[in-house]
Coordinates of C-alpha atoms and ligand atoms in Angstrom, one line a residue:
X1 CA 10.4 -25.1 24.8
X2 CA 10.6 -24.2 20.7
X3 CA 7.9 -26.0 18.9
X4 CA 9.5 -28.3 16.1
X5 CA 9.5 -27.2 13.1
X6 CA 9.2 -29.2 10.0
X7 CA 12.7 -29.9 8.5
X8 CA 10.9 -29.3 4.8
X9 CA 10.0 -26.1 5.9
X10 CA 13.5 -24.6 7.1
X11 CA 14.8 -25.9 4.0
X12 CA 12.2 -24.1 1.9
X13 CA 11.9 -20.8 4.3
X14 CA 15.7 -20.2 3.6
X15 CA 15.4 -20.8 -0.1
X16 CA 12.3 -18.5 -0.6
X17 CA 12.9 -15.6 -2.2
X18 CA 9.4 -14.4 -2.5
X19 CA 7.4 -14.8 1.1
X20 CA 3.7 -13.7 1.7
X21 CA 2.1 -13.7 5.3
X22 CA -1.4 -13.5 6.1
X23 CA -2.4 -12.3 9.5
X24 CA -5.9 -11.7 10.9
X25 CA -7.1 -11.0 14.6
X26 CA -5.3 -13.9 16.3
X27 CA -2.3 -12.0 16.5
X28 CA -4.0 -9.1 18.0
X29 CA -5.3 -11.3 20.7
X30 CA -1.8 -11.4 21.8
X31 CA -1.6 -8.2 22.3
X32 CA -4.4 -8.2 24.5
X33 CA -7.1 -6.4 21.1
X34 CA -10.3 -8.5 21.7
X35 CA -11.7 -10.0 18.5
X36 CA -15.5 -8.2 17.3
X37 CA -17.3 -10.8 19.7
X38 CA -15.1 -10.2 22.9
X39 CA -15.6 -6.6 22.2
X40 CA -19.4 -7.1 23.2
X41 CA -19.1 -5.9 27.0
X42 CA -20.4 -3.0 28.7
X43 CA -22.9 -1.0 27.2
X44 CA -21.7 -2.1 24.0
X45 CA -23.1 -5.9 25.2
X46 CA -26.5 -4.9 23.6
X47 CA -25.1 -4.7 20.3
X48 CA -24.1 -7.0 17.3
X49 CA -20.6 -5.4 16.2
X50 CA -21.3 -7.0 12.7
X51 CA -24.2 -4.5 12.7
X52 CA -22.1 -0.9 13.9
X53 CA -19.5 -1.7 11.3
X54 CA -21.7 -0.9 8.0
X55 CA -22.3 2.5 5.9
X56 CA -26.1 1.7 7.0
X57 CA -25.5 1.9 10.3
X58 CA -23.3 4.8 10.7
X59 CA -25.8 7.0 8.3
X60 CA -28.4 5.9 11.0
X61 CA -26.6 6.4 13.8
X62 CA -23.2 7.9 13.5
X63 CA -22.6 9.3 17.1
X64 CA -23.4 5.4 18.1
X65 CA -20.7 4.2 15.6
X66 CA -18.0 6.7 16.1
X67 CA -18.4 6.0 20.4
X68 CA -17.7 2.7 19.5
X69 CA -14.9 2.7 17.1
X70 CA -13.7 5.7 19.4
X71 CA -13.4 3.1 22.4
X72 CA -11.6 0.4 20.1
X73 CA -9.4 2.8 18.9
X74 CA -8.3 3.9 22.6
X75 CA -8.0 0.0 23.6
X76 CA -6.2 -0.3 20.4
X77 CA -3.5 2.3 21.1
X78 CA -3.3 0.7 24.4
X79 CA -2.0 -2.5 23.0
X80 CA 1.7 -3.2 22.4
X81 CA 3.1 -5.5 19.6
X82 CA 4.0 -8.9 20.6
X83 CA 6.5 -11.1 20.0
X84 CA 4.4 -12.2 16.5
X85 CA 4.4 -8.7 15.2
X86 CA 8.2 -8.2 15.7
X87 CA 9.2 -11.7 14.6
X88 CA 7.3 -10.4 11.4
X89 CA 9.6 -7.9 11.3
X90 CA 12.7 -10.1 11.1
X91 CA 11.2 -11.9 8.2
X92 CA 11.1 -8.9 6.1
X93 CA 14.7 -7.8 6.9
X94 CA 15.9 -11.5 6.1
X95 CA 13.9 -11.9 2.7
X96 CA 14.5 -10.9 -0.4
X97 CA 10.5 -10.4 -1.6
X98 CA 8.3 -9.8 1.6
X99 CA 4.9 -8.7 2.2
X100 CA 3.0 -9.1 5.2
X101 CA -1.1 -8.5 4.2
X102 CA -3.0 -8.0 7.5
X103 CA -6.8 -8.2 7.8
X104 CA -6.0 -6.0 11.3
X105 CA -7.4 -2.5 11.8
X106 CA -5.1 -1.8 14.9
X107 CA -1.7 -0.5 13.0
X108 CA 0.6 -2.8 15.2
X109 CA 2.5 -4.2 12.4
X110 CA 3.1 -1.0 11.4
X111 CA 4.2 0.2 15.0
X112 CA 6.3 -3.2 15.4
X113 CA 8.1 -1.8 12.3
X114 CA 6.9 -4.0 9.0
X115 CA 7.0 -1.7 5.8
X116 CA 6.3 -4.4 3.3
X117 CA 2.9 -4.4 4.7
X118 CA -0.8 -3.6 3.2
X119 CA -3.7 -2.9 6.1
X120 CA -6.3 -4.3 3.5
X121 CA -8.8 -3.7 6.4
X122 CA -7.4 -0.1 6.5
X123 CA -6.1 1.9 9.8
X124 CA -8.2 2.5 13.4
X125 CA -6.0 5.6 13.8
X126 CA -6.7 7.2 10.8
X127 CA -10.3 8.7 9.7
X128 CA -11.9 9.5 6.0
X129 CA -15.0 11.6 5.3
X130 CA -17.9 10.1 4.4
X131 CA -19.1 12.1 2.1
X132 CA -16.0 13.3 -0.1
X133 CA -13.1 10.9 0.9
X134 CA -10.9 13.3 2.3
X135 CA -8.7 11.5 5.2
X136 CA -8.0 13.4 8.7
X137 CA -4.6 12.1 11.0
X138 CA -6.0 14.1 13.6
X139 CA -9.4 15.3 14.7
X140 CA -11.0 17.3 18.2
X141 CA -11.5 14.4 20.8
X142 CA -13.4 16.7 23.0
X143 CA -15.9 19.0 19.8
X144 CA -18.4 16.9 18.0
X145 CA -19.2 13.5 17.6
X146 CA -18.3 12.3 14.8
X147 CA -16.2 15.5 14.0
X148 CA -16.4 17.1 10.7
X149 CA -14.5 17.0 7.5
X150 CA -12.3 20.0 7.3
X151 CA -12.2 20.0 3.7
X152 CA -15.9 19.9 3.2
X153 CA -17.7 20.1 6.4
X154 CA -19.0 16.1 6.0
X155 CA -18.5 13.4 8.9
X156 CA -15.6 12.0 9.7
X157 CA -15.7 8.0 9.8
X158 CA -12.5 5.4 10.7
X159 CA -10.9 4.7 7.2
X160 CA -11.7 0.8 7.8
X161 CA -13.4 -1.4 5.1
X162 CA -17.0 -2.3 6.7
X163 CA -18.9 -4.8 6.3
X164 CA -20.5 -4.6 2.1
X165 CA -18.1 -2.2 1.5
X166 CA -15.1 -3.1 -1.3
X167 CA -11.6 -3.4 0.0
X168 CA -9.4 -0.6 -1.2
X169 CA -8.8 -1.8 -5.5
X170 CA -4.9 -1.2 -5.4
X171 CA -3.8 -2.6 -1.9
X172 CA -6.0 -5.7 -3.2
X173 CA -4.1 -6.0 -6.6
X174 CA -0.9 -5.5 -4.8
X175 CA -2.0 -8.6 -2.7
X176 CA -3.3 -10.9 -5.3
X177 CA 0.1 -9.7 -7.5
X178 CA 2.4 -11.1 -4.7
X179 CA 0.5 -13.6 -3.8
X180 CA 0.9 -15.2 -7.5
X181 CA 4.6 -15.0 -7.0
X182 CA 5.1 -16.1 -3.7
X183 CA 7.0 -19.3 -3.0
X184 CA 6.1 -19.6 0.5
X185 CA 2.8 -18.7 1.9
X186 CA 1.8 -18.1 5.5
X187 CA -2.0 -17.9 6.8
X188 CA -1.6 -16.5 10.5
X189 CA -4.1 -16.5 13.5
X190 CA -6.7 -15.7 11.0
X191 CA -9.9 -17.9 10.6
X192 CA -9.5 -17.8 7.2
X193 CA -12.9 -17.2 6.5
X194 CA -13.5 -13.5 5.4
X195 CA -13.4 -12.8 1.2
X196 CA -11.5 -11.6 -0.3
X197 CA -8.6 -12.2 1.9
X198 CA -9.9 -15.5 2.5
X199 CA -8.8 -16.5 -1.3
X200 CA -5.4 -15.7 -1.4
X201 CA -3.9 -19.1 -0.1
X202 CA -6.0 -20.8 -2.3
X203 CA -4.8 -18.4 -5.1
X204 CA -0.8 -18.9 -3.8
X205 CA -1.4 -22.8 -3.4
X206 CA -2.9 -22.8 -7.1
X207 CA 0.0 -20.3 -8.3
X208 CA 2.7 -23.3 -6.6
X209 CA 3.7 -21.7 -3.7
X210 CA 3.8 -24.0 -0.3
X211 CA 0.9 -23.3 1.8
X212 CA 1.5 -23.1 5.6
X213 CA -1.2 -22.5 8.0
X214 CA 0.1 -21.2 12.1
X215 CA -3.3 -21.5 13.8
X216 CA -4.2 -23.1 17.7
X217 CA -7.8 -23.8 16.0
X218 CA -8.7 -26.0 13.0
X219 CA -10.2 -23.4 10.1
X220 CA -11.0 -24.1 6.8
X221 CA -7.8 -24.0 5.3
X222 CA -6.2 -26.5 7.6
X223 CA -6.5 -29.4 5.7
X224 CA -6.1 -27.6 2.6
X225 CA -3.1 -26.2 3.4
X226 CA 0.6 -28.3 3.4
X227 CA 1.3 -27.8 6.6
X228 CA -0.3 -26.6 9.5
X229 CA 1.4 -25.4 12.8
X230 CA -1.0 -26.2 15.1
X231 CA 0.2 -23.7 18.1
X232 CA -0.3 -19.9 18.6
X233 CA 1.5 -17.5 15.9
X234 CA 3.5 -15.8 19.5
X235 CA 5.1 -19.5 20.0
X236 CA 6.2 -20.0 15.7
X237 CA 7.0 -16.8 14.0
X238 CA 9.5 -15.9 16.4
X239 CA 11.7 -19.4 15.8
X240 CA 11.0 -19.0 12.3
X241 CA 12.6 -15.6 11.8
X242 CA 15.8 -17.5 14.0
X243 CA 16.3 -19.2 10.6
X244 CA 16.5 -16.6 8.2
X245 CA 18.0 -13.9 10.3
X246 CA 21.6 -13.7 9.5
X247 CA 23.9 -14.7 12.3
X248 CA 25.8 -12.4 14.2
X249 CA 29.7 -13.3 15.2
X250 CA 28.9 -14.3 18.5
X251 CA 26.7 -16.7 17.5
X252 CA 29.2 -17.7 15.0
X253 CA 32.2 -18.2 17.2
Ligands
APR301 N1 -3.6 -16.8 19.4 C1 -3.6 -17.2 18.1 N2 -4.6 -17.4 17.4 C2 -5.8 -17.2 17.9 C3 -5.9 -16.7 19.2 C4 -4.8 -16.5 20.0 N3 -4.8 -16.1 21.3 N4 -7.2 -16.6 19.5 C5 -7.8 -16.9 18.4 N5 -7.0 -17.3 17.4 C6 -7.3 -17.7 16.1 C7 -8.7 -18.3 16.0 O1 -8.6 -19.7 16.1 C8 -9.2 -17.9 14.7 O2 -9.0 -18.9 13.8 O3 -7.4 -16.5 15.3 C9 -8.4 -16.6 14.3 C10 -9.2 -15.3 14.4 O4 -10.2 -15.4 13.5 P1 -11.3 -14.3 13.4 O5 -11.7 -13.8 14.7 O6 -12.3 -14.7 12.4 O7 -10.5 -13.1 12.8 P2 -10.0 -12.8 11.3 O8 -9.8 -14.1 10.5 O9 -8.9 -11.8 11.4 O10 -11.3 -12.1 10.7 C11 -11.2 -11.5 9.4 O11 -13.4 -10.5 9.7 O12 -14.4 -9.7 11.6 C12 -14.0 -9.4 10.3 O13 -13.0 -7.5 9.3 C13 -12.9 -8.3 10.4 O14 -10.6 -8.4 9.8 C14 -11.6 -9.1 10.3 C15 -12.0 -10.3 9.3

C-alpha cells in the first residue's frame, strides 16, 4: 500500500521549480551497502572504521586502509540501485532546477542515472594520489598494495573525504548555492548529523524553502523540519516522483 502523502506537499512538489535532495547512507542500506558500523565483521571486527578512514591512519598503515576500502569498494560494486535511487532519477527529469547532494561514497546515484548530482563524500571507484593529487580510474588489482601514482610514483588512496579532511570547496559551494534557492528541500535516509552536510536544511529552511525530512528513525532534524515522512526513503520517493512525472496517454485515456 502507498504511504499518504501530505496534500500540502503534492501541491508544493508540483509547483517547485527549484528542488534539492539530501541523501546519506540510508539509501544505500537498500541496496544491501552496510553503514561504517555494520561494516565491522570479519577481520575487520577488530577495528573502529572511524579510525581507517583518516590521512593518519593511512600514512601509518596504508596496505591496512587500502584492504579495507578495497573490500567496500567490491561490496559496493556489488550493490544495485534501488527503487530510491531511480525514483531520484524521475525527479530530475520532471523539475525544472534539481540537484540531488549525496553524502554516499558508492556512485549508485550516479549508476541509477542522476546527473544533477554532487558526491560531496567523493567516489569509492575512483582513487587520487596522496602525495600530488593526481586521480587514477583504473589501477593493478593484483601489483602492490596501495598501487602507485603513475604520474609521480606516490600512493594511490580512494578519492573520499575522510574524517578531518575538508570537503571538496566547489562541490560545497555548488551545494550551499542551490540550497539558498531551493523551494523545496528533502533530507533523505541520512542521520543528519555529519557537518557540513548536516547544515544545509537548516540553511534551506532559513533561505524559505519547505523542509521535508523521509527518515524510518527520529534525527535531529525531525522536529525541525516541516514535515517528516516517517517511513523508509524505498517506500516515498518512488510515489513522489508519480506526481511530477508527466503522464503518458495511457494513463490519460
Ligand atoms: N532505510 C532507510 N533509512 C535508514 C535505513 C533503511 N534501511 N537504515 C537506516 N536508515 C536511516 C537511519 O535511521 C539514519 O538516520 O539512515 C540514516 C543513516 O545515518 P548514518 O548512518 O549516520 O549515515 P549518514 O547520515 O549518511 O552519515 C553521514 O557520516 O559516516 C560518515 O562520511 C560518512 O557519509 C557519511 C556521513
Amino acid at each position: 500500500m502507498d504511504i499518504e502523502i501530505p496534500s500540502e506537499l503534492i501541491r508544493r512538489l508540483q509547483k517547485a521549480e527549484h528542488v534539492v535532495v539530501l541523501t546519506g547512507a540510508g539509501v544505500s542500506a537498500e541496496s544491501g551497502i552496510p553503514t561504517f558500523q555494520e561494516a565491522r565483521t570479519g577481520v575487520w571486527a577488530a577495528y573502529d572504521p572511524a579510525e581507517l578512514a583518516t590521512p593518519q591512519a593511512f600514512l601509518r598503515n596504508p596496505r591496512l586502509v587500502w584492504d579495507w576500502y578495497a573490500e567496500r569498494r567490491q561490496e559496493m560494486e556489488a550493490a544495485q540501485p534501488g527503487p530510491s535511487h531511480y525514483a531520484l532519477v524521475d525527479l530530475e527529469q520532471g523539475i525544472p532546477h534539481f540537484l540531488l547532494i549525496t553524502q554516499n561514497i558508492d556512485g549508485l546515484h550516479w549508476r541509477a542515472g542522476s546527473r544533477e548530482l554532487l558526491e560531496l563524500h567523493g567516489n569509492i571507484g575512483r582513487c587520487r594520489c596522496f602525495d600530488c593529487g593526481t586521480y587514477a580510474f583504473g589501477w593493478d588489482e593484483e601489483g602492490a598494495k596501495p598501487p602507485s601514482c603513475a604520474h609521480c610514483g606516490g600512493l594511490l588512496r580512494p578519492d573520499v573525504v575522510w574524517f578531518g579532511e575538508g570537503l571538496p570547496g566547489q562541490q560545497l559551494r555548488a551545494a550551499y548555492r542551490a540550497t539558498e534557492q531551493a523551494h523545496l528541500f528533502f533530507s533523505v535516509g541520512t542521520s543528519a548529523g555529519v557537518q557540513p552536510a548536516a547544515s544545509l536544511p537548516l540553511i534551506a529552511r532559513r533561505s524559505g524553502a519547505y523542509v521535508v525530512e523521509i527518515n524510518p528513525h527520529e534525527t535531529a532534524l525531525s522536529l525541525m523540519a516541516d514535515c517528516w515522512l516517517r517511513a523508509t526513503p524505498g517506500a516515498v520517493l518512488p510515489v513522489l516522483a508519480r506526481w511530477v512525472m508527466p503522464q503518458t496517454e495511457e494513463e490519460d485515456a
